[in-house]
PDB file of C-alpha atoms in Angstrom:
ATOM      1  CA  MET K   1       3.770 -27.370   7.821  1.00  0.00           C
ATOM      2  CA  THR K   2       0.242 -28.033   6.160  1.00  0.00           C
ATOM      3  CA  GLY K   3       0.519 -31.562   4.320  1.00  0.00           C
ATOM      4  CA  SER K   4      -0.024 -30.027   1.024  1.00  0.00           C
ATOM      5  CA  THR K   5       3.288 -28.726  -0.835  1.00  0.00           C
ATOM      6  CA  ARG K   6       4.342 -25.915  -3.286  1.00  0.00           C
ATOM      7  CA  THR K   7       6.050 -24.379  -5.513  1.00  0.00           C
ATOM      8  CA  ALA K   8       8.683 -21.766  -5.056  1.00  0.00           C
ATOM      9  CA  LEU K   9       9.908 -19.444  -7.644  1.00  0.00           C
ATOM     10  CA  ILE K  10      13.265 -17.549  -6.707  1.00  0.00           C
ATOM     11  CA  VAL K  11      15.143 -14.939  -9.298  1.00  0.00           C
ATOM     12  CA  GLY K  12      18.750 -13.793  -8.479  1.00  0.00           C
ATOM     13  CA  SER K  13      19.424 -16.752  -7.363  1.00  0.00           C
ATOM     14  CA  THR K  14      23.406 -16.142  -8.259  1.00  0.00           C
ATOM     15  CA  GLY K  15      24.010 -13.162  -6.247  1.00  0.00           C
ATOM     16  CA  LEU K  16      24.723 -13.097  -2.275  1.00  0.00           C
ATOM     17  CA  VAL K  17      20.994 -13.499  -0.755  1.00  0.00           C
ATOM     18  CA  GLY K  18      19.940 -15.279  -3.443  1.00  0.00           C
ATOM     19  CA  SER K  19      22.460 -18.336  -3.767  1.00  0.00           C
ATOM     20  CA  HIS K  20      22.042 -19.204  -0.082  1.00  0.00           C
ATOM     21  CA  LEU K  21      18.162 -18.538   0.050  1.00  0.00           C
ATOM     22  CA  LEU K  22      17.739 -21.626  -3.563  1.00  0.00           C
ATOM     23  CA  GLY K  23      19.514 -24.549  -0.971  1.00  0.00           C
ATOM     24  CA  GLN K  24      17.779 -23.672   1.782  1.00  0.00           C
ATOM     25  CA  LEU K  25      14.570 -24.097  -0.404  1.00  0.00           C
ATOM     26  CA  LEU K  26      15.611 -26.960  -2.062  1.00  0.00           C
ATOM     27  CA  ASP K  27      16.079 -28.660   1.623  1.00  0.00           C
ATOM     28  CA  GLU K  28      12.138 -27.067   2.390  1.00  0.00           C
ATOM     29  CA  ALA K  29      10.001 -29.892   2.598  1.00  0.00           C
ATOM     30  CA  ALA K  30       7.290 -27.116   1.827  1.00  0.00           C
ATOM     31  CA  TYR K  31       8.128 -27.351  -1.664  1.00  0.00           C
ATOM     32  CA  ASP K  32       8.254 -30.764  -4.065  1.00  0.00           C
ATOM     33  CA  ARG K  33       9.547 -27.639  -6.476  1.00  0.00           C
ATOM     34  CA  VAL K  34      11.579 -24.695  -7.139  1.00  0.00           C
ATOM     35  CA  ILE K  35      12.038 -23.003 -10.280  1.00  0.00           C
ATOM     36  CA  ALA K  36      15.914 -20.365 -10.543  1.00  0.00           C
ATOM     37  CA  ILE K  37      15.156 -18.278 -13.451  1.00  0.00           C
ATOM     38  CA  GLY K  38      18.332 -15.545 -13.783  1.00  0.00           C
ATOM     39  CA  ARG K  39      20.383 -15.147 -17.201  1.00  0.00           C
ATOM     40  CA  ARG K  40      23.041 -17.815 -15.983  1.00  0.00           C
ATOM     41  CA  ALA K  41      22.952 -21.521 -14.498  1.00  0.00           C
ATOM     42  CA  VAL K  42      23.218 -21.276 -11.124  1.00  0.00           C
ATOM     43  CA  GLY K  43      26.485 -24.160 -11.152  1.00  0.00           C
ATOM     44  CA  ALA K  44      24.203 -26.181  -7.948  1.00  0.00           C
ATOM     45  CA  GLU K  45      24.902 -30.388  -7.979  1.00  0.00           C
ATOM     46  CA  PRO K  46      21.478 -32.281 -10.028  1.00  0.00           C
ATOM     47  CA  ARG K  47      18.650 -31.676  -6.995  1.00  0.00           C
ATOM     48  CA  PRO K  48      15.481 -33.424  -8.432  1.00  0.00           C
ATOM     49  CA  ARG K  49      13.314 -30.418  -7.376  1.00  0.00           C
ATOM     50  CA  LEU K  50      15.023 -27.721  -9.217  1.00  0.00           C
ATOM     51  CA  VAL K  51      13.861 -26.637 -12.279  1.00  0.00           C
ATOM     52  CA  GLU K  52      16.656 -23.893 -13.833  1.00  0.00           C
ATOM     53  CA  LYS K  53      15.102 -21.342 -16.239  1.00  0.00           C
ATOM     54  CA  LEU K  54      17.530 -19.320 -18.877  1.00  0.00           C
ATOM     55  CA  VAL K  55      15.855 -16.202 -19.728  1.00  0.00           C
ATOM     56  CA  ASP K  56      16.513 -13.340 -21.619  1.00  0.00           C
ATOM     57  CA  PHE K  57      15.175 -10.116 -18.849  1.00  0.00           C
ATOM     58  CA  GLU K  58      13.929  -8.113 -22.131  1.00  0.00           C
ATOM     59  CA  ARG K  59      11.627 -10.858 -23.550  1.00  0.00           C
ATOM     60  CA  LEU K  60      10.654 -12.208 -20.165  1.00  0.00           C
ATOM     61  CA  SER K  61       6.982 -12.895 -20.916  1.00  0.00           C
ATOM     62  CA  GLU K  62       7.873 -15.441 -24.080  1.00  0.00           C
ATOM     63  CA  THR K  63       9.025 -17.612 -21.665  1.00  0.00           C
ATOM     64  CA  ALA K  64       7.503 -17.446 -18.176  1.00  0.00           C
ATOM     65  CA  GLY K  65       4.452 -19.786 -19.901  1.00  0.00           C
ATOM     66  CA  ASP K  66       5.092 -21.953 -16.789  1.00  0.00           C
ATOM     67  CA  TRP K  67       5.858 -20.017 -13.895  1.00  0.00           C
ATOM     68  CA  GLU K  68       3.083 -21.131 -11.830  1.00  0.00           C
ATOM     69  CA  ALA K  69       4.418 -21.175  -8.140  1.00  0.00           C
ATOM     70  CA  GLN K  70       2.553 -19.949  -5.117  1.00  0.00           C
ATOM     71  CA  ASP K  71       5.920 -18.812  -3.354  1.00  0.00           C
ATOM     72  CA  LEU K  72       7.518 -15.594  -5.161  1.00  0.00           C
ATOM     73  CA  PHE K  73      11.152 -14.988  -3.609  1.00  0.00           C
ATOM     74  CA  LEU K  74      12.462 -11.237  -5.457  1.00  0.00           C
ATOM     75  CA  CYS K  75      16.904 -11.441  -4.887  1.00  0.00           C
ATOM     76  CA  LEU K  76      17.372  -9.088  -8.102  1.00  0.00           C
ATOM     77  CA  GLY K  77      20.313  -6.683  -7.100  1.00  0.00           C
ATOM     78  CA  THR K  78      23.310  -4.964  -9.136  1.00  0.00           C
ATOM     79  CA  THR K  79      25.568  -2.135  -8.177  1.00  0.00           C
ATOM     80  CA  MET K  80      26.193   1.395 -10.100  1.00  0.00           C
ATOM     81  CA  ALA K  81      29.673  -0.242 -10.918  1.00  0.00           C
ATOM     82  CA  VAL K  82      28.242  -3.132 -12.238  1.00  0.00           C
ATOM     83  CA  ALA K  83      25.429  -1.658 -14.289  1.00  0.00           C
ATOM     84  CA  GLY K  84      27.054   0.940 -15.759  1.00  0.00           C
ATOM     85  CA  SER K  85      25.065   3.759 -15.690  1.00  0.00           C
ATOM     86  CA  ARG K  86      21.937   4.828 -13.479  1.00  0.00           C
ATOM     87  CA  GLU K  87      20.126   3.797 -16.412  1.00  0.00           C
ATOM     88  CA  ALA K  88      20.739   0.666 -16.581  1.00  0.00           C
ATOM     89  CA  PHE K  89      20.650   0.120 -12.855  1.00  0.00           C
ATOM     90  CA  ARG K  90      17.171   0.729 -12.712  1.00  0.00           C
ATOM     91  CA  ARG K  91      15.938  -1.713 -15.135  1.00  0.00           C
ATOM     92  CA  VAL K  92      17.835  -4.205 -13.104  1.00  0.00           C
ATOM     93  CA  ASP K  93      16.662  -3.393  -9.751  1.00  0.00           C
ATOM     94  CA  HIS K  94      13.891  -1.555 -10.905  1.00  0.00           C
ATOM     95  CA  ASP K  95      12.295  -3.160 -13.756  1.00  0.00           C
ATOM     96  CA  TYR K  96      13.021  -6.774 -14.056  1.00  0.00           C
ATOM     97  CA  THR K  97      11.851  -6.675 -10.620  1.00  0.00           C
ATOM     98  CA  LEU K  98       8.641  -5.643 -11.143  1.00  0.00           C
ATOM     99  CA  GLU K  99       8.081  -7.410 -13.926  1.00  0.00           C
ATOM    100  CA  THR K 100       8.701 -11.052 -12.593  1.00  0.00           C
ATOM    101  CA  ALA K 101       6.673 -10.357 -10.420  1.00  0.00           C
ATOM    102  CA  ARG K 102       3.770  -9.238 -12.452  1.00  0.00           C
ATOM    103  CA  LEU K 103       3.817 -12.376 -14.462  1.00  0.00           C
ATOM    104  CA  ALA K 104       4.327 -14.560 -11.361  1.00  0.00           C
ATOM    105  CA  ARG K 105       1.217 -12.912  -9.924  1.00  0.00           C
ATOM    106  CA  GLU K 106      -0.458 -13.611 -12.986  1.00  0.00           C
ATOM    107  CA  ARG K 107       0.150 -17.332 -13.224  1.00  0.00           C
ATOM    108  CA  GLY K 108      -1.135 -17.538  -9.017  1.00  0.00           C
ATOM    109  CA  ALA K 109       2.010 -16.013  -6.654  1.00  0.00           C
ATOM    110  CA  ARG K 110       0.036 -14.991  -4.003  1.00  0.00           C
ATOM    111  CA  ARG K 111       3.290 -14.569  -1.512  1.00  0.00           C
ATOM    112  CA  PHE K 112       6.599 -12.557  -2.297  1.00  0.00           C
ATOM    113  CA  GLY K 113       9.640 -11.568  -0.513  1.00  0.00           C
ATOM    114  CA  LEU K 114      11.606  -9.120  -1.486  1.00  0.00           C
ATOM    115  CA  VAL K 115      15.301  -7.939  -0.734  1.00  0.00           C
ATOM    116  CA  SER K 116      15.949  -4.140  -0.504  1.00  0.00           C
ATOM    117  CA  SER K 117      17.846  -2.262   1.866  1.00  0.00           C
ATOM    118  CA  ILE K 118      17.719   0.083   4.686  1.00  0.00           C
ATOM    119  CA  GLY K 119      17.395   3.743   3.827  1.00  0.00           C
ATOM    120  CA  ALA K 120      14.528   3.007   0.564  1.00  0.00           C
ATOM    121  CA  ALA K 121      12.743   5.580   0.042  1.00  0.00           C
ATOM    122  CA  ALA K 122      10.609   6.326  -2.998  1.00  0.00           C
ATOM    123  CA  GLY K 123      11.698  10.319  -2.626  1.00  0.00           C
ATOM    124  CA  ALA K 124      15.528   9.382  -1.237  1.00  0.00           C
ATOM    125  CA  ARG K 125      18.021  11.332  -2.492  1.00  0.00           C
ATOM    126  CA  SER K 126      20.197   8.812  -2.877  1.00  0.00           C
ATOM    127  CA  PHE K 127      18.921   7.170  -6.093  1.00  0.00           C
ATOM    128  CA  TYR K 128      20.211   4.005  -4.650  1.00  0.00           C
ATOM    129  CA  LEU K 129      17.983   4.514  -2.116  1.00  0.00           C
ATOM    130  CA  ARG K 130      15.106   6.056  -4.171  1.00  0.00           C
ATOM    131  CA  VAL K 131      14.868   2.929  -6.963  1.00  0.00           C
ATOM    132  CA  LYS K 132      14.809   0.571  -4.137  1.00  0.00           C
ATOM    133  CA  GLY K 133      11.546   2.029  -2.600  1.00  0.00           C
ATOM    134  CA  GLU K 134      10.148   2.569  -5.608  1.00  0.00           C
ATOM    135  CA  THR K 135      10.157  -0.682  -6.546  1.00  0.00           C
ATOM    136  CA  GLU K 136       8.956  -1.635  -3.492  1.00  0.00           C
ATOM    137  CA  ARG K 137       5.809   1.056  -3.920  1.00  0.00           C
ATOM    138  CA  ASP K 138       5.030  -0.284  -7.382  1.00  0.00           C
ATOM    139  CA  LEU K 139       5.186  -4.639  -6.088  1.00  0.00           C
ATOM    140  CA  GLU K 140       2.586  -3.669  -3.867  1.00  0.00           C
ATOM    141  CA  THR K 141       0.266  -2.297  -6.591  1.00  0.00           C
ATOM    142  CA  LEU K 142       0.761  -5.676  -8.045  1.00  0.00           C
ATOM    143  CA  GLY K 143      -2.308  -7.956  -5.641  1.00  0.00           C
ATOM    144  CA  TYR K 144      -0.274  -9.927  -3.482  1.00  0.00           C
ATOM    145  CA  GLU K 145      -1.953 -11.192  -0.802  1.00  0.00           C
ATOM    146  CA  SER K 146       1.251 -11.222   1.522  1.00  0.00           C
ATOM    147  CA  MET K 147       3.904  -9.039   0.980  1.00  0.00           C
ATOM    148  CA  HIS K 148       7.519  -9.267   2.761  1.00  0.00           C
ATOM    149  CA  ILE K 149       9.862  -6.802   2.439  1.00  0.00           C
ATOM    150  CA  PHE K 150      13.571  -7.070   3.961  1.00  0.00           C
ATOM    151  CA  ARG K 151      16.091  -4.395   4.225  1.00  0.00           C
ATOM    152  CA  PRO K 152      19.344  -5.389   5.584  1.00  0.00           C
ATOM    153  CA  SER K 153      22.265  -2.788   5.808  1.00  0.00           C
ATOM    154  CA  LEU K 154      26.001  -4.579   4.702  1.00  0.00           C
ATOM    155  CA  LEU K 155      25.831  -8.466   3.269  1.00  0.00           C
ATOM    156  CA  LEU K 156      28.612 -10.101   4.783  1.00  0.00           C
ATOM    157  CA  GLY K 157      29.377 -13.299   3.008  1.00  0.00           C
ATOM    158  CA  GLU K 158      31.645 -14.846   0.167  1.00  0.00           C
ATOM    159  CA  ARG K 159      30.125 -13.452  -3.255  1.00  0.00           C
ATOM    160  CA  ALA K 160      31.234 -15.091  -7.060  1.00  0.00           C
ATOM    161  CA  GLU K 161      32.151 -11.885  -8.039  1.00  0.00           C
ATOM    162  CA  ARG K 162      33.761  -9.244  -5.937  1.00  0.00           C
ATOM    163  CA  ARG K 163      32.266  -6.309  -5.688  1.00  0.00           C
ATOM    164  CA  ARG K 164      35.288  -2.501  -5.669  1.00  0.00           C
ATOM    165  CA  GLY K 165      36.045  -1.545  -1.698  1.00  0.00           C
ATOM    166  CA  GLU K 166      33.452  -4.310  -0.567  1.00  0.00           C
ATOM    167  CA  ALA K 167      35.689  -6.297   1.826  1.00  0.00           C
ATOM    168  CA  ALA K 168      37.335  -3.383   3.283  1.00  0.00           C
ATOM    169  CA  GLY K 169      33.848  -1.604   4.294  1.00  0.00           C
ATOM    170  CA  GLY K 170      32.516  -4.946   5.858  1.00  0.00           C
ATOM    171  CA  ALA K 171      36.078  -5.114   7.595  1.00  0.00           C
ATOM    172  CA  THR K 172      35.150  -1.184   8.852  1.00  0.00           C
ATOM    173  CA  ALA K 173      31.899  -1.777   9.571  1.00  0.00           C
ATOM    174  CA  ARG K 174      31.755  -5.209  11.503  1.00  0.00           C
ATOM    175  CA  ALA K 175      34.722  -3.463  13.458  1.00  0.00           C
ATOM    176  CA  MET K 176      32.374  -0.237  14.320  1.00  0.00           C
ATOM    177  CA  SER K 177      29.308  -2.337  14.723  1.00  0.00           C
ATOM    178  CA  TRP K 178      29.516  -2.649  18.554  1.00  0.00           C
ATOM    179  CA  ALA K 179      28.579   1.229  18.182  1.00  0.00           C
ATOM    180  CA  MET K 180      25.694   0.589  16.716  1.00  0.00           C
ATOM    181  CA  VAL K 181      22.788   0.487  19.372  1.00  0.00           C
ATOM    182  CA  GLY K 182      19.364   2.362  20.193  1.00  0.00           C
ATOM    183  CA  ALA K 183      18.183   3.647  16.226  1.00  0.00           C
ATOM    184  CA  LEU K 184      21.339   3.026  15.073  1.00  0.00           C
ATOM    185  CA  ARG K 185      21.308  -0.630  15.126  1.00  0.00           C
ATOM    186  CA  LYS K 186      19.563  -0.999  11.596  1.00  0.00           C
ATOM    187  CA  TYR K 187      22.652   0.184  10.561  1.00  0.00           C
ATOM    188  CA  ARG K 188      24.724  -3.508  11.198  1.00  0.00           C
ATOM    189  CA  PRO K 189      26.474  -5.849   9.133  1.00  0.00           C
ATOM    190  CA  ILE K 190      23.901  -8.828   8.945  1.00  0.00           C
ATOM    191  CA  PRO K 191      25.071 -12.016   7.245  1.00  0.00           C
ATOM    192  CA  ALA K 192      23.074 -12.899   4.194  1.00  0.00           C
ATOM    193  CA  GLU K 193      22.672 -16.391   4.914  1.00  0.00           C
ATOM    194  CA  ARG K 194      20.961 -14.909   7.484  1.00  0.00           C
ATOM    195  CA  VAL K 195      18.941 -12.558   5.685  1.00  0.00           C
ATOM    196  CA  ALA K 196      17.454 -15.868   3.374  1.00  0.00           C
ATOM    197  CA  ALA K 197      16.857 -17.986   6.617  1.00  0.00           C
ATOM    198  CA  ALA K 198      13.958 -14.996   7.297  1.00  0.00           C
ATOM    199  CA  MET K 199      12.778 -14.568   3.896  1.00  0.00           C
ATOM    200  CA  LEU K 200      12.090 -18.456   3.914  1.00  0.00           C
ATOM    201  CA  ALA K 201      10.845 -18.204   7.373  1.00  0.00           C
ATOM    202  CA  ALA K 202       7.995 -15.206   6.178  1.00  0.00           C
ATOM    203  CA  VAL K 203       7.116 -16.116   3.208  1.00  0.00           C
ATOM    204  CA  LEU K 204       5.868 -19.759   4.370  1.00  0.00           C
ATOM    205  CA  SER K 205       4.044 -17.992   7.102  1.00  0.00           C
ATOM    206  CA  GLY K 206       1.642 -16.395   4.971  1.00  0.00           C
ATOM    207  CA  GLU K 207       0.525 -13.908   6.964  1.00  0.00           C
ATOM    208  CA  PRO K 208      -1.576 -11.619   4.968  1.00  0.00           C
ATOM    209  CA  GLY K 209       0.371  -7.823   4.612  1.00  0.00           C
ATOM    210  CA  ARG K 210       2.806  -5.820   4.110  1.00  0.00           C
ATOM    211  CA  HIS K 211       5.888  -6.535   6.827  1.00  0.00           C
ATOM    212  CA  LEU K 212       8.839  -4.765   6.539  1.00  0.00           C
ATOM    213  CA  TYR K 213      12.229  -6.503   8.399  1.00  0.00           C
ATOM    214  CA  THR K 214      15.284  -3.858   9.381  1.00  0.00           C
ATOM    215  CA  HIS K 215      18.274  -5.720  11.559  1.00  0.00           C
ATOM    216  CA  GLY K 216      17.429  -6.633  14.252  1.00  0.00           C
ATOM    217  CA  GLN K 217      13.434  -8.617  13.086  1.00  0.00           C
ATOM    218  CA  ILE K 218      15.300 -10.901  10.036  1.00  0.00           C
ATOM    219  CA  LEU K 219      17.907 -12.001  13.125  1.00  0.00           C
ATOM    220  CA  ALA K 220      15.135 -12.779  15.483  1.00  0.00           C
ATOM    221  CA  LEU K 221      12.649 -14.454  12.604  1.00  0.00           C
ATOM    222  CA  ALA K 222      16.058 -16.443  10.763  1.00  0.00           C
ATOM    223  CA  ALA K 223      16.486 -18.024  14.866  1.00  0.00           C
ATOM    224  CA  LYS K 224      12.877 -19.393  14.981  1.00  0.00           C
ATOM    225  CA  PRO K 225      12.245 -22.643  14.276  1.00  0.00           C
ATOM    226  CA  GLU K 226      10.485 -24.184  11.799  1.00  0.00           C
ATOM    227  CA  PRO K 227       6.075 -23.480  11.929  1.00  0.00           C
ATOM    228  CA  LYS K 228       4.119 -26.042  12.767  1.00  0.00           C
ATOM    229  CA  GLY K 229       1.139 -24.418  10.115  1.00  0.00           C
ATOM    230  CA  ALA K 230       2.633 -22.332   7.081  1.00  0.00           C
ATOM    231  CA  ARG K 231      -1.154 -19.969   6.363  1.00  0.00           C
ATOM    232  CA  GLU K 232      -2.451 -21.891   2.758  1.00  0.00           C
ATOM    233  CA  PRO K 233      -3.530 -18.847   1.052  1.00  0.00           C
TER     234      PRO K 233
END
């Protein structure tokens, strides 16, 4: 790492990937300040570098005055069952994510990491995957210099809130993962903690441009030792 310190901004820190990532950010020496924004407190033990911002996502611009950060981590996400409608789902996964990134960019952020989904595409038939793809596409218009998009398949780990059918789906996917080889490898389930570690490594690397990561790349990146010299923006 370089001798300078940085500020990280994370949204979605109470979710499966986000909760792991928040802990990793707070343990990362490169960051002297970690701002976690969300509708509810993260419930973590008090940490000197952690700044929590409780926000109303419908009025984000009113509370974004002190969001100055170099690096942004976007971990917002919901399901159709939780959201209750297509409109509400898109509001969270697309609109809130995009607005957070826009406001952070205006305040100096130059790098971001995004949790998306395998199969995400703006032209996908699946509404879920189409929204994920549109979010990826629209984030690219905001002027970030270093963009890291993660497309995991089923995430493994304990959620604060159980999602209907997820436990059974996870067990089935784990049992079948041995058969997912070649082009199917990217559909293997993956621990959320590994996705978080890969996001942190990628954003800290500062590699310019747009980068996509699926199962194999995520695991490889998560296993890499801490870089000795993160790129400065």
